[in-house]
Structures are given as C-alpha cells and as structure tokens.
Short mmCIF file of C-alpha atoms in Angstrom, two decimals:
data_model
loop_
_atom_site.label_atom_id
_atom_site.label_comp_id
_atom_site.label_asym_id
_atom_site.label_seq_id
_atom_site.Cartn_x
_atom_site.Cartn_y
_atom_site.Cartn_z
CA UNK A 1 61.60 -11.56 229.80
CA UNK A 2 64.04 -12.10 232.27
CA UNK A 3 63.21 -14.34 234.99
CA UNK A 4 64.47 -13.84 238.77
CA UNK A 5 65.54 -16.85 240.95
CA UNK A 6 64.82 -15.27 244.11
CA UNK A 7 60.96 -14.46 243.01
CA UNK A 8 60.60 -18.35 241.82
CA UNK A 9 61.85 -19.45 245.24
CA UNK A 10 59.69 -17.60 247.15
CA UNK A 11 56.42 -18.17 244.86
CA UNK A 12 57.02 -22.02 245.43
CA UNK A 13 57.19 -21.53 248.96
CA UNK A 14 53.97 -19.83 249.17
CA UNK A 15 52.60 -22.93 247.01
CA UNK A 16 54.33 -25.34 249.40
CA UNK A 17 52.54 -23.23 252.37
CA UNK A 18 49.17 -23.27 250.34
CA UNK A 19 49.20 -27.52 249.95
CA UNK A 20 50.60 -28.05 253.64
CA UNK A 21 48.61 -30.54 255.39
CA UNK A 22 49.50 -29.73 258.47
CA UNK A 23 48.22 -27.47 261.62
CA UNK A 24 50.41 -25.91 263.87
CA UNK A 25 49.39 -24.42 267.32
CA UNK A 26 50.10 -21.08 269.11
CA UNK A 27 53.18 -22.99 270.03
CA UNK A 28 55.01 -24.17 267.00
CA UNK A 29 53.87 -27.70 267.69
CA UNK A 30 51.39 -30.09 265.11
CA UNK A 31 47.93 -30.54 266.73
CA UNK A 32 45.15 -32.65 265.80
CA UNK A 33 43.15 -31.69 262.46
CA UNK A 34 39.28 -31.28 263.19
CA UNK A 35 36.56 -32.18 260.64
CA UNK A 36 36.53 -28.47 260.01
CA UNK A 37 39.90 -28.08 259.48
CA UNK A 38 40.52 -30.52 257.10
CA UNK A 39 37.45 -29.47 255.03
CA UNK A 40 39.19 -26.12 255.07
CA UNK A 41 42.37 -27.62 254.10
CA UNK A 42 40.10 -29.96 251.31
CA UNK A 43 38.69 -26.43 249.71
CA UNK A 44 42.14 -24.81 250.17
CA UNK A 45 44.47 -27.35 248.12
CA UNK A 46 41.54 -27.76 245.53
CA UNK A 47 41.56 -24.11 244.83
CA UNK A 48 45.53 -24.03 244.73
CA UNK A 49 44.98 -26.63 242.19
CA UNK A 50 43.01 -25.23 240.15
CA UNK A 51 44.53 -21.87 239.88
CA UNK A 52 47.86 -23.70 239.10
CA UNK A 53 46.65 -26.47 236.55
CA UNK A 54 46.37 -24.04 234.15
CA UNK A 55 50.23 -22.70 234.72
CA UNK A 56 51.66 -26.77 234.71
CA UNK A 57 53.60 -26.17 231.28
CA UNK A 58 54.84 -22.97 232.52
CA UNK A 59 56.50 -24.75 235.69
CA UNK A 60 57.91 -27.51 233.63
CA UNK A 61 59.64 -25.13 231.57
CA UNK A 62 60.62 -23.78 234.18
CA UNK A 63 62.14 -26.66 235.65
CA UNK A 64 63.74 -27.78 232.31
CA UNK A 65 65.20 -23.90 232.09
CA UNK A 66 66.17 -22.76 235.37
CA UNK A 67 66.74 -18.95 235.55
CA UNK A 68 70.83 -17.99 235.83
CA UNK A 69 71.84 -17.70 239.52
CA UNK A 70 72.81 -13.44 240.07
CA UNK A 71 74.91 -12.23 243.22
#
C-alpha cells in the first residue's frame, strides 16, 4: 500500500492542532485559559490519546520508513 507524504503531513498537523495547549482570540493573539477551557483542553488531548495509543507502532514505522518524496 503505497503511502503519500503529503497525507502524513497534514494528518500530523491535525494531531499537532488536536494536543495544542494554547487559546487564541478573535485576534490571532494567546489569551488567558479559563477553568473551562482547560478542562476542555484536559478531555480533548485525553481523547487524542487514546484514539492514537492504539496506532503508536504504526507511527514509529512510520518514522523508521518514511514514504518516498513525489513531485
């Protein structure tokens, strides 16, 4: 099955997003986290944990076989 570099990128970005532990306002600039948010954030990273524990070996093979660049 032939792997695609582009589709690896941009699934680790949305991972990256997912874990973020940051929060920015309407303007693009980092506000203060609430109690709220950062149980939000809490239930969000624990349920992109769990739904990629399960995948682990799969990313370090990954890792140990990148997919071929294509132009």
């Amino acid at each position: 099955e032939e792997k695609s570099e582009s589709v690896i990128v941009n699934g680790l970005s949305v991972i990256q997003t997912l874990l973020e532990f940051r929060k920015i306002g309407p303007e693009g600039m980092q506000e203060q986290m609430t109690s709220l948010d950062a149980e939000r954030l809490a239930q969000g990273v624990s349920s992109t944990l769990m739904a990629l524990t399960p995948r682990l070996k799969d990313f370090h093979q990954l890792l140990i076989e990148p997919p071929k660049v294509t132009f």
